[in-house]
């Protein structure tokens, strides 16, 4: 089973069974759990012809890195997309692009939370550097509550070069920085936009910052100097969502 990954938690497993059932090799449930949420998973597994078995809860505890809710799936390896995916995505022209870049976010809990928020905000893809960044694992999937199975995660070798290519395709790069002179609410986010969030503490790397068309900050009215990166991501993304609503002027 070493070639398989283990995904745990009701939401993450349900998302896999709904969106990528062929990746699921086996569904394991804690002995004695027969509530409606689990029965719904069993039904999905049956429709996808995924074997369902039971294990003692303590065994599932050993398998999972966090709270598994009595549900663990063995799946084929995670799909992380390459840079060419961005070209294909933009070529479709299905909607005004809104992309999220996470520059140096290494905590899987933060990555999972950002994926969940990005999916809720209608982001088409989340971009991370291949080095010094969290990637898809069981913790990310659990925190993302199913979003990791539907929103593409794109890992690129050279983030600065990727930003430059996106600029050449007509996207505006908006970076977040505490020392910026304008707030995120001052910017027009209705056009093709790439939102860049830096790592907590260090912020964006120098080369990343140099490739931004605009820098913006969040107004901080209390004693703390910054927000958790996933919270700040949510604030910024949903400002873009607000502006893009037809009935609400920017």
PDB file of C-alpha atoms in Angstrom:
ATOM      1  CA  UNK A   1       0.000   0.000   0.000  1.00  0.00           C
ATOM      2  CA  UNK A   2       3.003   2.312  -0.040  1.00  0.00           C
ATOM      3  CA  UNK A   3       2.051   3.558  -3.510  1.00  0.00           C
ATOM      4  CA  UNK A   4      -1.284   4.792  -2.119  1.00  0.00           C
ATOM      5  CA  UNK A   5      -2.105   7.865  -0.078  1.00  0.00           C
ATOM      6  CA  UNK A   6      -4.504   7.920   2.837  1.00  0.00           C
ATOM      7  CA  UNK A   7      -7.161  10.617   2.899  1.00  0.00           C
ATOM      8  CA  UNK A   8      -9.305  11.002   6.001  1.00  0.00           C
ATOM      9  CA  UNK A   9     -12.326  12.950   7.164  1.00  0.00           C
ATOM     10  CA  UNK A  10     -15.908  12.890   5.871  1.00  0.00           C
ATOM     11  CA  UNK A  11     -15.703  15.992   3.649  1.00  0.00           C
ATOM     12  CA  UNK A  12     -12.387  15.105   1.995  1.00  0.00           C
ATOM     13  CA  UNK A  13     -13.406  11.509   1.285  1.00  0.00           C
ATOM     14  CA  UNK A  14     -16.840  12.547   0.034  1.00  0.00           C
ATOM     15  CA  UNK A  15     -15.265  15.024  -2.389  1.00  0.00           C
ATOM     16  CA  UNK A  16     -12.995  12.305  -3.765  1.00  0.00           C
ATOM     17  CA  UNK A  17     -15.867   9.869  -4.224  1.00  0.00           C
ATOM     18  CA  UNK A  18     -17.942  12.516  -5.996  1.00  0.00           C
ATOM     19  CA  UNK A  19     -15.308  14.098  -8.210  1.00  0.00           C
ATOM     20  CA  UNK A  20     -12.534  11.490  -8.620  1.00  0.00           C
ATOM     21  CA  UNK A  21     -14.024   8.087  -7.717  1.00  0.00           C
ATOM     22  CA  UNK A  22     -11.521   6.200  -9.890  1.00  0.00           C
ATOM     23  CA  UNK A  23      -8.716   7.361  -7.593  1.00  0.00           C
ATOM     24  CA  UNK A  24     -10.284   5.689  -4.544  1.00  0.00           C
ATOM     25  CA  UNK A  25      -9.046   2.117  -4.042  1.00  0.00           C
ATOM     26  CA  UNK A  26     -10.551   1.305  -0.648  1.00  0.00           C
ATOM     27  CA  UNK A  27     -12.828   2.961   1.906  1.00  0.00           C
ATOM     28  CA  UNK A  28     -12.317   2.106   5.574  1.00  0.00           C
ATOM     29  CA  UNK A  29     -14.831   2.944   8.291  1.00  0.00           C
ATOM     30  CA  UNK A  30     -14.517   2.744  12.059  1.00  0.00           C
ATOM     31  CA  UNK A  31     -16.325  -0.261  13.486  1.00  0.00           C
ATOM     32  CA  UNK A  32     -19.783   0.621  14.730  1.00  0.00           C
ATOM     33  CA  UNK A  33     -20.195   3.872  12.818  1.00  0.00           C
ATOM     34  CA  UNK A  34     -23.485   3.747  10.900  1.00  0.00           C
ATOM     35  CA  UNK A  35     -24.826   7.306  10.976  1.00  0.00           C
ATOM     36  CA  UNK A  36     -26.403   8.992   7.902  1.00  0.00           C
ATOM     37  CA  UNK A  37     -23.189  10.775   6.836  1.00  0.00           C
ATOM     38  CA  UNK A  38     -21.326   7.475   6.691  1.00  0.00           C
ATOM     39  CA  UNK A  39     -24.207   5.755   4.949  1.00  0.00           C
ATOM     40  CA  UNK A  40     -24.046   8.446   2.254  1.00  0.00           C
ATOM     41  CA  UNK A  41     -20.347   7.628   1.763  1.00  0.00           C
ATOM     42  CA  UNK A  42     -21.140   3.932   1.544  1.00  0.00           C
ATOM     43  CA  UNK A  43     -23.728   4.668  -1.144  1.00  0.00           C
ATOM     44  CA  UNK A  44     -21.237   6.757  -3.146  1.00  0.00           C
ATOM     45  CA  UNK A  45     -18.624   4.035  -2.784  1.00  0.00           C
ATOM     46  CA  UNK A  46     -21.114   1.453  -3.991  1.00  0.00           C
ATOM     47  CA  UNK A  47     -21.968   3.513  -7.061  1.00  0.00           C
ATOM     48  CA  UNK A  48     -18.253   3.779  -7.841  1.00  0.00           C
ATOM     49  CA  UNK A  49     -17.618   0.097  -7.037  1.00  0.00           C
ATOM     50  CA  UNK A  50     -15.168   1.011  -4.294  1.00  0.00           C
ATOM     51  CA  UNK A  51     -14.674  -1.729  -1.675  1.00  0.00           C
ATOM     52  CA  UNK A  52     -15.784  -0.787   1.842  1.00  0.00           C
ATOM     53  CA  UNK A  53     -14.320  -2.343   4.967  1.00  0.00           C
ATOM     54  CA  UNK A  54     -14.213  -1.771   8.715  1.00  0.00           C
ATOM     55  CA  UNK A  55     -11.305  -1.314  11.096  1.00  0.00           C
ATOM     56  CA  UNK A  56     -10.963  -0.723  14.809  1.00  0.00           C
ATOM     57  CA  UNK A  57     -10.896   2.994  15.595  1.00  0.00           C
ATOM     58  CA  UNK A  58      -7.456   2.711  17.207  1.00  0.00           C
ATOM     59  CA  UNK A  59      -6.073   1.373  13.927  1.00  0.00           C
ATOM     60  CA  UNK A  60      -7.503   4.352  12.041  1.00  0.00           C
ATOM     61  CA  UNK A  61      -5.951   6.573  14.714  1.00  0.00           C
ATOM     62  CA  UNK A  62      -2.552   5.162  13.768  1.00  0.00           C
ATOM     63  CA  UNK A  63      -3.169   5.789  10.076  1.00  0.00           C
ATOM     64  CA  UNK A  64      -4.352   9.393  10.310  1.00  0.00           C
ATOM     65  CA  UNK A  65      -2.316  12.454  11.290  1.00  0.00           C
ATOM     66  CA  UNK A  66      -5.386  14.222  12.677  1.00  0.00           C
ATOM     67  CA  UNK A  67      -9.094  13.771  13.387  1.00  0.00           C
ATOM     68  CA  UNK A  68     -10.337  11.189  10.894  1.00  0.00           C
ATOM     69  CA  UNK A  69     -14.007  11.067  11.977  1.00  0.00           C
ATOM     70  CA  UNK A  70     -13.935   7.303  11.539  1.00  0.00           C
ATOM     71  CA  UNK A  71     -13.411   7.587   7.779  1.00  0.00           C
ATOM     72  CA  UNK A  72     -10.186   6.793   5.890  1.00  0.00           C
ATOM     73  CA  UNK A  73      -9.766   6.216   2.151  1.00  0.00           C
ATOM     74  CA  UNK A  74      -6.786   4.753   0.323  1.00  0.00           C
ATOM     75  CA  UNK A  75      -6.320   6.617  -2.937  1.00  0.00           C
ATOM     76  CA  UNK A  76      -3.906   6.937  -5.839  1.00  0.00           C
ATOM     77  CA  UNK A  77      -1.327   9.742  -5.510  1.00  0.00           C
ATOM     78  CA  UNK A  78      -2.397  13.380  -5.458  1.00  0.00           C
ATOM     79  CA  UNK A  79      -2.662  15.356  -8.676  1.00  0.00           C
ATOM     80  CA  UNK A  80      -0.445  18.442  -8.670  1.00  0.00           C
ATOM     81  CA  UNK A  81      -0.514  20.302 -11.987  1.00  0.00           C
ATOM     82  CA  UNK A  82       2.405  21.733 -13.923  1.00  0.00           C
ATOM     83  CA  UNK A  83       2.760  25.223 -15.360  1.00  0.00           C
ATOM     84  CA  UNK A  84       1.285  24.210 -18.744  1.00  0.00           C
ATOM     85  CA  UNK A  85      -2.054  23.817 -17.006  1.00  0.00           C
ATOM     86  CA  UNK A  86      -2.224  27.612 -16.608  1.00  0.00           C
ATOM     87  CA  UNK A  87      -1.910  28.115 -20.369  1.00  0.00           C
ATOM     88  CA  UNK A  88      -4.749  25.653 -20.951  1.00  0.00           C
ATOM     89  CA  UNK A  89      -6.883  27.284 -18.257  1.00  0.00           C
ATOM     90  CA  UNK A  90      -6.487  30.796 -19.649  1.00  0.00           C
ATOM     91  CA  UNK A  91      -7.034  29.598 -23.222  1.00  0.00           C
ATOM     92  CA  UNK A  92     -10.517  28.382 -22.279  1.00  0.00           C
ATOM     93  CA  UNK A  93     -11.605  31.931 -21.443  1.00  0.00           C
ATOM     94  CA  UNK A  94     -14.550  30.659 -19.406  1.00  0.00           C
ATOM     95  CA  UNK A  95     -14.581  33.614 -16.986  1.00  0.00           C
ATOM     96  CA  UNK A  96     -12.510  36.602 -15.882  1.00  0.00           C
ATOM     97  CA  UNK A  97      -9.392  34.996 -14.358  1.00  0.00           C
ATOM     98  CA  UNK A  98      -8.867  35.094 -10.607  1.00  0.00           C
ATOM     99  CA  UNK A  99      -5.771  33.168  -9.529  1.00  0.00           C
ATOM    100  CA  UNK A 100      -4.158  32.805  -6.109  1.00  0.00           C
ATOM    101  CA  UNK A 101      -0.409  32.552  -5.537  1.00  0.00           C
ATOM    102  CA  UNK A 102       0.976  31.378  -2.190  1.00  0.00           C
ATOM    103  CA  UNK A 103       4.644  32.336  -1.962  1.00  0.00           C
ATOM    104  CA  UNK A 104       6.398  30.213   0.645  1.00  0.00           C
ATOM    105  CA  UNK A 105       3.409  28.970   2.656  1.00  0.00           C
ATOM    106  CA  UNK A 106       4.844  25.845   4.269  1.00  0.00           C
ATOM    107  CA  UNK A 107       2.197  24.989   6.882  1.00  0.00           C
ATOM    108  CA  UNK A 108      -0.184  22.337   5.455  1.00  0.00           C
ATOM    109  CA  UNK A 109      -2.995  23.649   7.660  1.00  0.00           C
ATOM    110  CA  UNK A 110      -2.648  27.091   6.073  1.00  0.00           C
ATOM    111  CA  UNK A 111      -2.505  25.611   2.571  1.00  0.00           C
ATOM    112  CA  UNK A 112      -5.642  23.580   3.245  1.00  0.00           C
ATOM    113  CA  UNK A 113      -7.483  26.618   4.602  1.00  0.00           C
ATOM    114  CA  UNK A 114      -6.401  28.713   1.606  1.00  0.00           C
ATOM    115  CA  UNK A 115      -7.614  26.044  -0.826  1.00  0.00           C
ATOM    116  CA  UNK A 116     -10.981  25.959   0.917  1.00  0.00           C
ATOM    117  CA  UNK A 117     -11.320  29.750   0.761  1.00  0.00           C
ATOM    118  CA  UNK A 118     -10.097  29.893  -2.838  1.00  0.00           C
ATOM    119  CA  UNK A 119     -12.696  27.362  -3.931  1.00  0.00           C
ATOM    120  CA  UNK A 120     -15.454  29.288  -2.144  1.00  0.00           C
ATOM    121  CA  UNK A 121     -14.359  32.512  -3.874  1.00  0.00           C
ATOM    122  CA  UNK A 122     -14.367  30.973  -7.351  1.00  0.00           C
ATOM    123  CA  UNK A 123     -10.600  30.983  -7.859  1.00  0.00           C
ATOM    124  CA  UNK A 124      -9.640  28.957 -10.941  1.00  0.00           C
ATOM    125  CA  UNK A 125      -6.253  27.735  -9.665  1.00  0.00           C
ATOM    126  CA  UNK A 126      -3.849  28.067  -6.742  1.00  0.00           C
ATOM    127  CA  UNK A 127      -0.171  28.440  -7.640  1.00  0.00           C
ATOM    128  CA  UNK A 128       2.760  27.524  -5.377  1.00  0.00           C
ATOM    129  CA  UNK A 129       6.523  27.212  -5.919  1.00  0.00           C
ATOM    130  CA  UNK A 130       7.812  23.636  -6.029  1.00  0.00           C
ATOM    131  CA  UNK A 131      10.426  24.391  -3.363  1.00  0.00           C
ATOM    132  CA  UNK A 132       9.773  25.656   0.154  1.00  0.00           C
ATOM    133  CA  UNK A 133       6.046  25.206  -0.033  1.00  0.00           C
ATOM    134  CA  UNK A 134       3.477  22.855   1.414  1.00  0.00           C
ATOM    135  CA  UNK A 135       1.906  20.446  -1.068  1.00  0.00           C
ATOM    136  CA  UNK A 136      -1.063  18.111  -1.090  1.00  0.00           C
ATOM    137  CA  UNK A 137      -1.146  15.579   1.732  1.00  0.00           C
ATOM    138  CA  UNK A 138      -3.734  14.124   4.081  1.00  0.00           C
ATOM    139  CA  UNK A 139      -3.609  17.119   6.433  1.00  0.00           C
ATOM    140  CA  UNK A 140      -4.172  19.584   3.592  1.00  0.00           C
ATOM    141  CA  UNK A 141      -7.113  17.546   2.294  1.00  0.00           C
ATOM    142  CA  UNK A 142      -8.701  17.310   5.734  1.00  0.00           C
ATOM    143  CA  UNK A 143      -8.449  21.058   6.396  1.00  0.00           C
ATOM    144  CA  UNK A 144      -9.614  21.902   2.866  1.00  0.00           C
ATOM    145  CA  UNK A 145     -12.896  20.020   3.474  1.00  0.00           C
ATOM    146  CA  UNK A 146     -13.079  18.727  -0.089  1.00  0.00           C
ATOM    147  CA  UNK A 147     -11.711  21.794  -1.893  1.00  0.00           C
ATOM    148  CA  UNK A 148      -8.387  20.053  -2.555  1.00  0.00           C
ATOM    149  CA  UNK A 149     -10.233  17.629  -4.823  1.00  0.00           C
ATOM    150  CA  UNK A 150     -11.816  20.279  -7.043  1.00  0.00           C
ATOM    151  CA  UNK A 151      -9.495  23.299  -7.241  1.00  0.00           C
ATOM    152  CA  UNK A 152      -6.259  22.758  -9.203  1.00  0.00           C
ATOM    153  CA  UNK A 153      -2.987  23.178  -7.304  1.00  0.00           C
ATOM    154  CA  UNK A 154      -0.233  24.229  -9.710  1.00  0.00           C
ATOM    155  CA  UNK A 155       3.422  23.844  -8.660  1.00  0.00           C
ATOM    156  CA  UNK A 156       5.920  25.894 -10.679  1.00  0.00           C
ATOM    157  CA  UNK A 157       9.705  25.802 -10.772  1.00  0.00           C
ATOM    158  CA  UNK A 158      10.261  29.555 -11.103  1.00  0.00           C
ATOM    159  CA  UNK A 159       7.487  31.663  -9.573  1.00  0.00           C
ATOM    160  CA  UNK A 160       8.850  34.995 -10.826  1.00  0.00           C
ATOM    161  CA  UNK A 161       8.945  33.673 -14.388  1.00  0.00           C
ATOM    162  CA  UNK A 162       5.382  32.376 -14.045  1.00  0.00           C
ATOM    163  CA  UNK A 163       4.168  35.783 -12.867  1.00  0.00           C
ATOM    164  CA  UNK A 164       5.904  37.405 -15.831  1.00  0.00           C
ATOM    165  CA  UNK A 165       4.163  35.028 -18.243  1.00  0.00           C
ATOM    166  CA  UNK A 166       0.797  35.762 -16.630  1.00  0.00           C
ATOM    167  CA  UNK A 167       1.444  39.486 -17.038  1.00  0.00           C
ATOM    168  CA  UNK A 168       2.180  38.942 -20.710  1.00  0.00           C
ATOM    169  CA  UNK A 169      -1.207  37.232 -21.028  1.00  0.00           C
ATOM    170  CA  UNK A 170      -2.984  40.285 -19.649  1.00  0.00           C
ATOM    171  CA  UNK A 171      -3.308  39.493 -15.949  1.00  0.00           C
ATOM    172  CA  UNK A 172      -2.589  42.050 -13.234  1.00  0.00           C
ATOM    173  CA  UNK A 173      -0.415  40.906 -10.337  1.00  0.00           C
ATOM    174  CA  UNK A 174      -1.539  42.179  -6.927  1.00  0.00           C
ATOM    175  CA  UNK A 175       0.815  41.455  -4.039  1.00  0.00           C
ATOM    176  CA  UNK A 176       0.042  41.904  -0.354  1.00  0.00           C
ATOM    177  CA  UNK A 177       2.548  43.721   1.856  1.00  0.00           C
ATOM    178  CA  UNK A 178       2.203  45.460   5.205  1.00  0.00           C
ATOM    179  CA  UNK A 179       4.249  48.446   4.053  1.00  0.00           C
ATOM    180  CA  UNK A 180       2.063  49.121   0.980  1.00  0.00           C
ATOM    181  CA  UNK A 181       0.610  52.621   0.731  1.00  0.00           C
ATOM    182  CA  UNK A 182      -2.816  51.571  -0.552  1.00  0.00           C
ATOM    183  CA  UNK A 183      -5.368  49.177   0.857  1.00  0.00           C
ATOM    184  CA  UNK A 184      -6.827  46.197  -0.978  1.00  0.00           C
ATOM    185  CA  UNK A 185     -10.141  48.095  -1.054  1.00  0.00           C
ATOM    186  CA  UNK A 186      -8.529  50.866  -3.133  1.00  0.00           C
ATOM    187  CA  UNK A 187      -7.726  48.558  -6.051  1.00  0.00           C
ATOM    188  CA  UNK A 188      -9.927  47.561  -8.963  1.00  0.00           C
ATOM    189  CA  UNK A 189     -10.034  43.755  -8.827  1.00  0.00           C
ATOM    190  CA  UNK A 190     -12.699  43.262 -11.491  1.00  0.00           C
ATOM    191  CA  UNK A 191     -10.233  42.505 -14.283  1.00  0.00           C
ATOM    192  CA  UNK A 192      -7.951  39.459 -14.776  1.00  0.00           C
ATOM    193  CA  UNK A 193      -6.195  39.276 -11.424  1.00  0.00           C
ATOM    194  CA  UNK A 194      -3.496  37.250  -9.693  1.00  0.00           C
ATOM    195  CA  UNK A 195      -3.503  37.705  -5.916  1.00  0.00           C
ATOM    196  CA  UNK A 196      -0.136  36.975  -4.304  1.00  0.00           C
ATOM    197  CA  UNK A 197       0.051  36.135  -0.599  1.00  0.00           C
ATOM    198  CA  UNK A 198       3.397  35.826   1.158  1.00  0.00           C
ATOM    199  CA  UNK A 199       4.471  33.532   3.950  1.00  0.00           C
ATOM    200  CA  UNK A 200       3.651  34.534   7.501  1.00  0.00           C
ATOM    201  CA  UNK A 201       6.415  36.606   9.009  1.00  0.00           C
ATOM    202  CA  UNK A 202       8.636  36.854   5.928  1.00  0.00           C
ATOM    203  CA  UNK A 203       6.011  37.903   3.433  1.00  0.00           C
ATOM    204  CA  UNK A 204       6.706  37.717  -0.292  1.00  0.00           C
ATOM    205  CA  UNK A 205      10.218  37.074  -1.548  1.00  0.00           C
ATOM    206  CA  UNK A 206      12.045  39.953  -3.223  1.00  0.00           C
ATOM    207  CA  UNK A 207      11.756  38.631  -6.777  1.00  0.00           C
ATOM    208  CA  UNK A 208       8.067  37.934  -6.298  1.00  0.00           C
ATOM    209  CA  UNK A 209       7.495  41.450  -5.010  1.00  0.00           C
ATOM    210  CA  UNK A 210       9.357  42.962  -7.976  1.00  0.00           C
ATOM    211  CA  UNK A 211       6.971  41.241 -10.406  1.00  0.00           C
ATOM    212  CA  UNK A 212       3.841  42.702  -8.794  1.00  0.00           C
ATOM    213  CA  UNK A 213       1.970  45.463 -10.626  1.00  0.00           C
ATOM    214  CA  UNK A 214       0.422  46.667  -7.371  1.00  0.00           C
ATOM    215  CA  UNK A 215       1.066  46.212  -3.664  1.00  0.00           C
ATOM    216  CA  UNK A 216      -1.794  46.422  -1.198  1.00  0.00           C
ATOM    217  CA  UNK A 217      -2.355  45.980   2.517  1.00  0.00           C
ATOM    218  CA  UNK A 218      -5.211  45.286   4.893  1.00  0.00           C
ATOM    219  CA  UNK A 219      -6.117  48.010   7.381  1.00  0.00           C
ATOM    220  CA  UNK A 220      -5.117  46.881  10.876  1.00  0.00           C
ATOM    221  CA  UNK A 221      -6.977  48.693  13.636  1.00  0.00           C
ATOM    222  CA  UNK A 222      -5.931  46.657  16.652  1.00  0.00           C
ATOM    223  CA  UNK A 223      -2.740  45.728  18.441  1.00  0.00           C
ATOM    224  CA  UNK A 224      -1.731  42.865  16.139  1.00  0.00           C
ATOM    225  CA  UNK A 225       0.394  43.728  13.110  1.00  0.00           C
ATOM    226  CA  UNK A 226      -0.807  41.004  10.733  1.00  0.00           C
ATOM    227  CA  UNK A 227      -3.365  38.272  10.152  1.00  0.00           C
ATOM    228  CA  UNK A 228      -2.955  34.554   9.606  1.00  0.00           C
ATOM    229  CA  UNK A 229      -2.266  34.038   5.894  1.00  0.00           C
ATOM    230  CA  UNK A 230      -5.444  32.027   5.351  1.00  0.00           C
ATOM    231  CA  UNK A 231      -7.572  34.717   7.009  1.00  0.00           C
ATOM    232  CA  UNK A 232      -5.888  37.484   5.002  1.00  0.00           C
ATOM    233  CA  UNK A 233      -6.388  35.440   1.843  1.00  0.00           C
ATOM    234  CA  UNK A 234     -10.093  35.180   2.558  1.00  0.00           C
ATOM    235  CA  UNK A 235     -10.455  38.929   3.117  1.00  0.00           C
ATOM    236  CA  UNK A 236      -8.652  39.785  -0.127  1.00  0.00           C
ATOM    237  CA  UNK A 237     -10.366  37.175  -2.287  1.00  0.00           C
ATOM    238  CA  UNK A 238     -13.829  38.108  -1.134  1.00  0.00           C
ATOM    239  CA  UNK A 239     -13.131  41.778  -1.809  1.00  0.00           C
ATOM    240  CA  UNK A 240     -12.572  40.650  -5.406  1.00  0.00           C
ATOM    241  CA  UNK A 241     -15.817  38.660  -5.232  1.00  0.00           C
ATOM    242  CA  UNK A 242     -17.665  41.726  -3.916  1.00  0.00           C
ATOM    243  CA  UNK A 243     -16.341  43.935  -6.684  1.00  0.00           C
ATOM    244  CA  UNK A 244     -17.222  41.411  -9.383  1.00  0.00           C
ATOM    245  CA  UNK A 245     -20.885  41.274  -8.396  1.00  0.00           C
ATOM    246  CA  UNK A 246     -22.809  43.137 -11.131  1.00  0.00           C
ATOM    247  CA  UNK A 247     -24.928  45.114  -8.687  1.00  0.00           C
ATOM    248  CA  UNK A 248     -22.055  46.356  -6.517  1.00  0.00           C
ATOM    249  CA  UNK A 249     -19.702  49.116  -7.767  1.00  0.00           C
ATOM    250  CA  UNK A 250     -15.967  48.742  -6.999  1.00  0.00           C
TER     251      UNK A 250
END
